[in-house]
PDB file of C-alpha atoms in Angstrom:
ATOM      1  CA  MET S 100     -40.355  73.526 -23.561  1.00  0.00           C
ATOM      2  CA  THR S 101     -37.919  74.601 -20.854  1.00  0.00           C
ATOM      3  CA  THR S 102     -34.404  75.584 -21.797  1.00  0.00           C
ATOM      4  CA  SER S 103     -31.209  75.522 -19.797  1.00  0.00           C
ATOM      5  CA  THR S 104     -27.913  77.250 -20.579  1.00  0.00           C
ATOM      6  CA  ASP S 105     -26.445  74.046 -22.017  1.00  0.00           C
ATOM      7  CA  SER S 106     -29.216  72.851 -24.317  1.00  0.00           C
ATOM      8  CA  ALA S 107     -32.960  72.726 -24.780  1.00  0.00           C
ATOM      9  CA  LYS S 108     -34.697  70.074 -22.707  1.00  0.00           C
ATOM     10  CA  THR S 109     -38.079  68.661 -23.626  1.00  0.00           C
ATOM     11  CA  ILE S 110     -40.579  68.515 -20.787  1.00  0.00           C
ATOM     12  CA  LEU S 111     -43.013  65.612 -20.936  1.00  0.00           C
ATOM     13  CA  THR S 112     -46.560  65.381 -19.629  1.00  0.00           C
ATOM     14  CA  PHE S 113     -47.256  64.209 -16.095  1.00  0.00           C
ATOM     15  CA  ALA S 114     -48.658  60.953 -17.552  1.00  0.00           C
ATOM     16  CA  ALA S 115     -45.392  60.277 -19.413  1.00  0.00           C
ATOM     17  CA  GLY S 116     -43.406  60.969 -16.227  1.00  0.00           C
ATOM     18  CA  ALA S 117     -45.719  58.647 -14.294  1.00  0.00           C
ATOM     19  CA  GLN S 118     -45.099  55.862 -16.823  1.00  0.00           C
ATOM     20  CA  ILE S 119     -41.333  56.332 -16.417  1.00  0.00           C
ATOM     21  CA  VAL S 120     -41.719  56.040 -12.613  1.00  0.00           C
ATOM     22  CA  ILE S 121     -43.702  52.809 -13.068  1.00  0.00           C
ATOM     23  CA  ASP S 122     -41.132  51.402 -15.519  1.00  0.00           C
ATOM     24  CA  ARG S 123     -38.264  52.163 -13.118  1.00  0.00           C
ATOM     25  CA  ALA S 124     -39.935  50.418 -10.162  1.00  0.00           C
ATOM     26  CA  SER S 125     -38.936  46.893  -9.234  1.00  0.00           C
ATOM     27  CA  PRO S 126     -41.105  44.374 -11.092  1.00  0.00           C
ATOM     28  CA  GLY S 127     -43.849  42.795  -9.037  1.00  0.00           C
ATOM     29  CA  ARG S 128     -45.549  44.337  -6.034  1.00  0.00           C
ATOM     30  CA  SER S 129     -43.622  47.627  -6.084  1.00  0.00           C
ATOM     31  CA  GLN S 130     -44.421  48.244  -9.744  1.00  0.00           C
ATOM     32  CA  ASN S 131     -48.079  47.260  -9.327  1.00  0.00           C
ATOM     33  CA  ASN S 132     -48.479  49.519  -6.269  1.00  0.00           C
ATOM     34  CA  ARG S 133     -46.953  52.495  -8.084  1.00  0.00           C
ATOM     35  CA  ARG S 134     -49.162  51.893 -11.122  1.00  0.00           C
ATOM     36  CA  TYR S 135     -52.268  51.677  -8.920  1.00  0.00           C
ATOM     37  CA  ASP S 136     -51.369  54.838  -6.960  1.00  0.00           C
ATOM     38  CA  LEU S 137     -50.358  56.885 -10.001  1.00  0.00           C
ATOM     39  CA  GLN S 138     -53.581  55.954 -11.816  1.00  0.00           C
ATOM     40  CA  LYS S 139     -55.448  57.844  -9.086  1.00  0.00           C
ATOM     41  CA  LEU S 140     -53.481  60.992  -9.986  1.00  0.00           C
ATOM     42  CA  LEU S 141     -53.785  60.733 -13.778  1.00  0.00           C
ATOM     43  CA  PRO S 142     -57.364  62.071 -14.104  1.00  0.00           C
ATOM     44  CA  MET S 143     -56.297  65.276 -12.340  1.00  0.00           C
ATOM     45  CA  LEU S 144     -52.753  65.745 -13.696  1.00  0.00           C
ATOM     46  CA  GLY S 145     -52.226  63.272 -16.562  1.00  0.00           C
ATOM     47  CA  GLY S 146     -52.419  65.429 -19.674  1.00  0.00           C
ATOM     48  CA  ARG S 147     -50.687  68.452 -18.174  1.00  0.00           C
ATOM     49  CA  SER S 148     -47.139  69.443 -19.007  1.00  0.00           C
ATOM     50  CA  ALA S 149     -45.073  68.564 -15.937  1.00  0.00           C
ATOM     51  CA  ASP S 150     -43.583  72.074 -15.688  1.00  0.00           C
ATOM     52  CA  ASP S 151     -47.091  73.613 -15.442  1.00  0.00           C
ATOM     53  CA  ILE S 152     -47.932  71.820 -12.181  1.00  0.00           C
ATOM     54  CA  LEU S 153     -47.717  74.312  -9.314  1.00  0.00           C
ATOM     55  CA  ALA S 154     -47.211  73.560  -5.614  1.00  0.00           C
ATOM     56  CA  ALA S 155     -50.654  74.771  -4.552  1.00  0.00           C
ATOM     57  CA  GLU S 156     -52.294  72.587  -7.186  1.00  0.00           C
ATOM     58  CA  ALA S 157     -50.264  69.519  -6.168  1.00  0.00           C
ATOM     59  CA  VAL S 158     -51.347  69.996  -2.536  1.00  0.00           C
ATOM     60  CA  ARG S 159     -54.982  70.411  -3.674  1.00  0.00           C
ATOM     61  CA  VAL S 160     -54.757  67.178  -5.691  1.00  0.00           C
ATOM     62  CA  VAL S 161     -53.400  65.244  -2.701  1.00  0.00           C
ATOM     63  CA  ASP S 162     -56.110  66.796  -0.488  1.00  0.00           C
ATOM     64  CA  GLN S 163     -58.826  65.607  -2.920  1.00  0.00           C
ATOM     65  CA  LEU S 164     -57.751  61.979  -2.690  1.00  0.00           C
ATOM     66  CA  SER S 165     -59.504  59.749  -0.197  1.00  0.00           C
ATOM     67  CA  VAL S 166     -59.747  56.088   0.677  1.00  0.00           C
ATOM     68  CA  ARG S 167     -63.326  54.837   0.614  1.00  0.00           C
ATOM     69  CA  GLY S 168     -64.598  58.306   1.496  1.00  0.00           C
ATOM     70  CA  ARG S 169     -62.145  58.865   4.358  1.00  0.00           C
ATOM     71  CA  PRO S 170     -59.276  61.402   4.278  1.00  0.00           C
ATOM     72  CA  LEU S 171     -55.794  60.031   3.660  1.00  0.00           C
ATOM     73  CA  SER S 172     -53.504  59.322   6.579  1.00  0.00           C
ATOM     74  CA  PRO S 173     -50.372  61.528   6.873  1.00  0.00           C
ATOM     75  CA  ALA S 174     -48.191  58.646   5.609  1.00  0.00           C
ATOM     76  CA  THR S 175     -50.399  58.136   2.537  1.00  0.00           C
ATOM     77  CA  ARG S 176     -50.503  61.897   1.829  1.00  0.00           C
ATOM     78  CA  PHE S 177     -46.701  61.934   1.943  1.00  0.00           C
ATOM     79  CA  LYS S 178     -46.537  58.908  -0.402  1.00  0.00           C
ATOM     80  CA  TYR S 179     -48.721  60.646  -3.005  1.00  0.00           C
ATOM     81  CA  ALA S 180     -46.709  63.860  -2.684  1.00  0.00           C
ATOM     82  CA  GLU S 181     -43.536  61.872  -3.372  1.00  0.00           C
ATOM     83  CA  LEU S 182     -45.149  60.149  -6.374  1.00  0.00           C
ATOM     84  CA  ILE S 183     -46.109  63.532  -7.848  1.00  0.00           C
ATOM     85  CA  ARG S 184     -42.568  64.799  -7.302  1.00  0.00           C
ATOM     86  CA  MET S 185     -41.046  61.639  -8.848  1.00  0.00           C
ATOM     87  CA  ALA S 186     -43.303  61.779 -11.933  1.00  0.00           C
ATOM     88  CA  VAL S 187     -42.626  65.491 -12.508  1.00  0.00           C
ATOM     89  CA  ARG S 188     -38.877  64.934 -12.143  1.00  0.00           C
ATOM     90  CA  ALA S 189     -39.008  61.913 -14.487  1.00  0.00           C
ATOM     91  CA  ALA S 190     -40.835  64.112 -17.030  1.00  0.00           C
ATOM     92  CA  GLY S 191     -37.784  66.362 -17.175  1.00  0.00           C
ATOM     93  CA  VAL S 192     -38.390  69.150 -14.648  1.00  0.00           C
ATOM     94  CA  ILE S 193     -35.185  69.837 -12.731  1.00  0.00           C
ATOM     95  CA  ASP S 194     -36.824  71.459  -9.671  1.00  0.00           C
ATOM     96  CA  PRO S 195     -40.119  69.575  -9.490  1.00  0.00           C
ATOM     97  CA  VAL S 196     -43.025  71.506  -8.046  1.00  0.00           C
ATOM     98  CA  PRO S 197     -41.081  74.223  -6.175  1.00  0.00           C
ATOM     99  CA  GLY S 198     -42.567  74.971  -2.773  1.00  0.00           C
ATOM    100  CA  PHE S 199     -44.537  71.694  -2.728  1.00  0.00           C
ATOM    101  CA  LYS S 200     -44.173  70.348   0.778  1.00  0.00           C
ATOM    102  CA  ILE S 201     -46.219  67.838   2.696  1.00  0.00           C
ATOM    103  CA  GLU S 202     -44.756  66.993   6.053  1.00  0.00           C
ATOM    104  CA  LYS S 203     -43.375  63.503   6.382  1.00  0.00           C
ATOM    105  CA  PRO S 204     -45.168  61.782   9.249  1.00  0.00           C
ATOM    106  CA  ALA S 205     -43.036  60.967  12.249  1.00  0.00           C
ATOM    107  CA  SER S 206     -44.032  57.309  12.202  1.00  0.00           C
ATOM    108  CA  ALA S 207     -43.954  56.456   8.506  1.00  0.00           C
ATOM    109  CA  PRO S 208     -44.101  52.665   8.113  1.00  0.00           C
ATOM    110  CA  ARG S 209     -40.926  50.895   7.119  1.00  0.00           C
ATOM    111  CA  TRP S 210     -41.026  47.684   5.110  1.00  0.00           C
ATOM    112  CA  PHE S 211     -38.610  44.837   5.706  1.00  0.00           C
ATOM    113  CA  THR S 212     -36.001  44.350   3.010  1.00  0.00           C
ATOM    114  CA  ASN S 213     -35.761  40.966   1.241  1.00  0.00           C
ATOM    115  CA  ASP S 214     -32.607  40.210   3.258  1.00  0.00           C
ATOM    116  CA  GLU S 215     -34.389  40.986   6.533  1.00  0.00           C
ATOM    117  CA  VAL S 216     -37.327  38.764   5.557  1.00  0.00           C
ATOM    118  CA  SER S 217     -34.905  35.950   4.671  1.00  0.00           C
ATOM    119  CA  ARG S 218     -33.207  36.269   8.070  1.00  0.00           C
ATOM    120  CA  ILE S 219     -36.576  36.279   9.869  1.00  0.00           C
ATOM    121  CA  LEU S 220     -37.717  33.199   7.903  1.00  0.00           C
ATOM    122  CA  SER S 221     -34.478  31.358   8.719  1.00  0.00           C
ATOM    123  CA  LYS S 222     -35.102  31.870  12.461  1.00  0.00           C
ATOM    124  CA  ALA S 223     -38.849  31.150  12.374  1.00  0.00           C
ATOM    125  CA  ARG S 224     -40.422  27.821  13.261  1.00  0.00           C
ATOM    126  CA  PRO S 225     -41.630  25.821  10.221  1.00  0.00           C
ATOM    127  CA  GLU S 226     -45.305  26.410  11.082  1.00  0.00           C
ATOM    128  CA  GLU S 227     -44.716  30.206  11.129  1.00  0.00           C
ATOM    129  CA  ARG S 228     -42.886  30.527   7.805  1.00  0.00           C
ATOM    130  CA  GLY S 229     -45.953  30.629   5.542  1.00  0.00           C
ATOM    131  CA  PHE S 230     -47.582  33.258   7.746  1.00  0.00           C
ATOM    132  CA  ILE S 231     -44.439  35.439   7.680  1.00  0.00           C
ATOM    133  CA  ALA S 232     -43.822  34.962   3.950  1.00  0.00           C
ATOM    134  CA  LEU S 233     -47.407  35.819   3.026  1.00  0.00           C
ATOM    135  CA  GLY S 234     -47.448  38.883   5.263  1.00  0.00           C
ATOM    136  CA  SER S 235     -44.164  40.223   3.920  1.00  0.00           C
ATOM    137  CA  HIS S 236     -44.921  39.484   0.260  1.00  0.00           C
ATOM    138  CA  ALA S 237     -48.478  40.830   0.283  1.00  0.00           C
ATOM    139  CA  GLY S 238     -47.795  43.732   2.660  1.00  0.00           C
ATOM    140  CA  LEU S 239     -50.408  42.505   5.121  1.00  0.00           C
ATOM    141  CA  GLN S 240     -50.548  43.488   8.755  1.00  0.00           C
ATOM    142  CA  ILE S 241     -50.934  40.876  11.473  1.00  0.00           C
ATOM    143  CA  ASP S 242     -54.648  41.599  12.000  1.00  0.00           C
ATOM    144  CA  GLU S 243     -55.236  41.171   8.251  1.00  0.00           C
ATOM    145  CA  LEU S 244     -53.366  37.847   8.218  1.00  0.00           C
ATOM    146  CA  LEU S 245     -55.415  36.602  11.156  1.00  0.00           C
ATOM    147  CA  ARG S 246     -58.655  37.183   9.206  1.00  0.00           C
ATOM    148  CA  ILE S 247     -57.639  34.832   6.385  1.00  0.00           C
ATOM    149  CA  HIS S 248     -59.206  31.369   6.506  1.00  0.00           C
ATOM    150  CA  SER S 249     -58.979  28.457   4.092  1.00  0.00           C
ATOM    151  CA  GLU S 250     -62.161  29.535   2.264  1.00  0.00           C
ATOM    152  CA  HIS S 251     -60.408  32.822   1.378  1.00  0.00           C
ATOM    153  CA  VAL S 252     -57.621  31.068  -0.541  1.00  0.00           C
ATOM    154  CA  ARG S 253     -57.898  29.807  -4.127  1.00  0.00           C
ATOM    155  CA  VAL S 254     -54.565  28.059  -4.672  1.00  0.00           C
ATOM    156  CA  LYS S 255     -55.347  27.079  -8.275  1.00  0.00           C
ATOM    157  CA  ASP S 256     -55.982  30.735  -9.213  1.00  0.00           C
ATOM    158  CA  LYS S 257     -53.220  32.064  -6.905  1.00  0.00           C
ATOM    159  CA  VAL S 258     -55.741  34.441  -5.317  1.00  0.00           C
ATOM    160  CA  ILE S 259     -56.271  35.314  -1.664  1.00  0.00           C
ATOM    161  CA  TYR S 260     -59.222  37.375  -0.480  1.00  0.00           C
ATOM    162  CA  VAL S 261     -58.545  39.379   2.650  1.00  0.00           C
ATOM    163  CA  PRO S 262     -61.768  40.270   4.447  1.00  0.00           C
ATOM    164  CA  LEU S 263     -61.642  43.844   5.718  1.00  0.00           C
ATOM    165  CA  GLU S 264     -64.038  46.018   7.645  1.00  0.00           C
ATOM    166  CA  VAL S 265     -64.073  49.624   6.437  1.00  0.00           C
ATOM    167  CA  ASN S 266     -66.420  52.124   8.077  1.00  0.00           C
ATOM    168  CA  GLY S 267     -68.483  49.218   9.403  1.00  0.00           C
ATOM    169  CA  GLU S 268     -68.836  47.705   5.929  1.00  0.00           C
ATOM    170  CA  ARG S 269     -67.293  44.351   4.968  1.00  0.00           C
ATOM    171  CA  VAL S 270     -65.104  44.520   1.876  1.00  0.00           C
ATOM    172  CA  TRP S 271     -62.719  42.073   0.230  1.00  0.00           C
ATOM    173  CA  HIS S 272     -59.202  42.914  -0.834  1.00  0.00           C
ATOM    174  CA  GLU S 273     -57.995  40.625  -3.613  1.00  0.00           C
ATOM    175  CA  LEU S 274     -54.297  39.673  -3.778  1.00  0.00           C
ATOM    176  CA  HIS S 275     -52.761  37.971  -6.813  1.00  0.00           C
ATOM    177  CA  GLY S 276     -49.399  36.275  -7.039  1.00  0.00           C
ATOM    178  CA  ASP S 277     -47.203  33.418  -5.971  1.00  0.00           C
ATOM    179  CA  TYR S 278     -46.923  33.187  -2.183  1.00  0.00           C
ATOM    180  CA  ARG S 279     -44.702  30.136  -1.832  1.00  0.00           C
ATOM    181  CA  THR S 280     -41.883  30.400   0.710  1.00  0.00           C
TER     182      THR S 280
END
């Protein structure tokens, strides 16, 4: 337990802080993405008291993560560093992980806001709207959208399989949800 001059403050575990971060996220894709990403951190940090997590350990945890055996990109490393910081702060630590710094990449991707997507859809031709809506809702890049064919879509189940090639191996990324414009 950490105390301040005003009153005693209970510090939660990293897992409890992670759950708070998930609960505070916007329902839908944002919440699902945070849950998915934080679940990767839980085996390494989950049961620990949030105020016991040191900067060097947080950097080591981020360094251990990989995507299909490949090191994380700078933008993904930064995202995980921010998730650790958010979960530790949500668990009650005022100065989360002092000294923990992972450089923000110069070209971090920026997502369109819902208002921007609405404006783009209003200007798009009718035959482009589904393509734009699916890409913005599912977070797909243009090359990923171009790989989708009718056999990859199961409308009844609201599932789309996105064929991807990772390290020369064909994998399928499954998306769930309602993609109507």
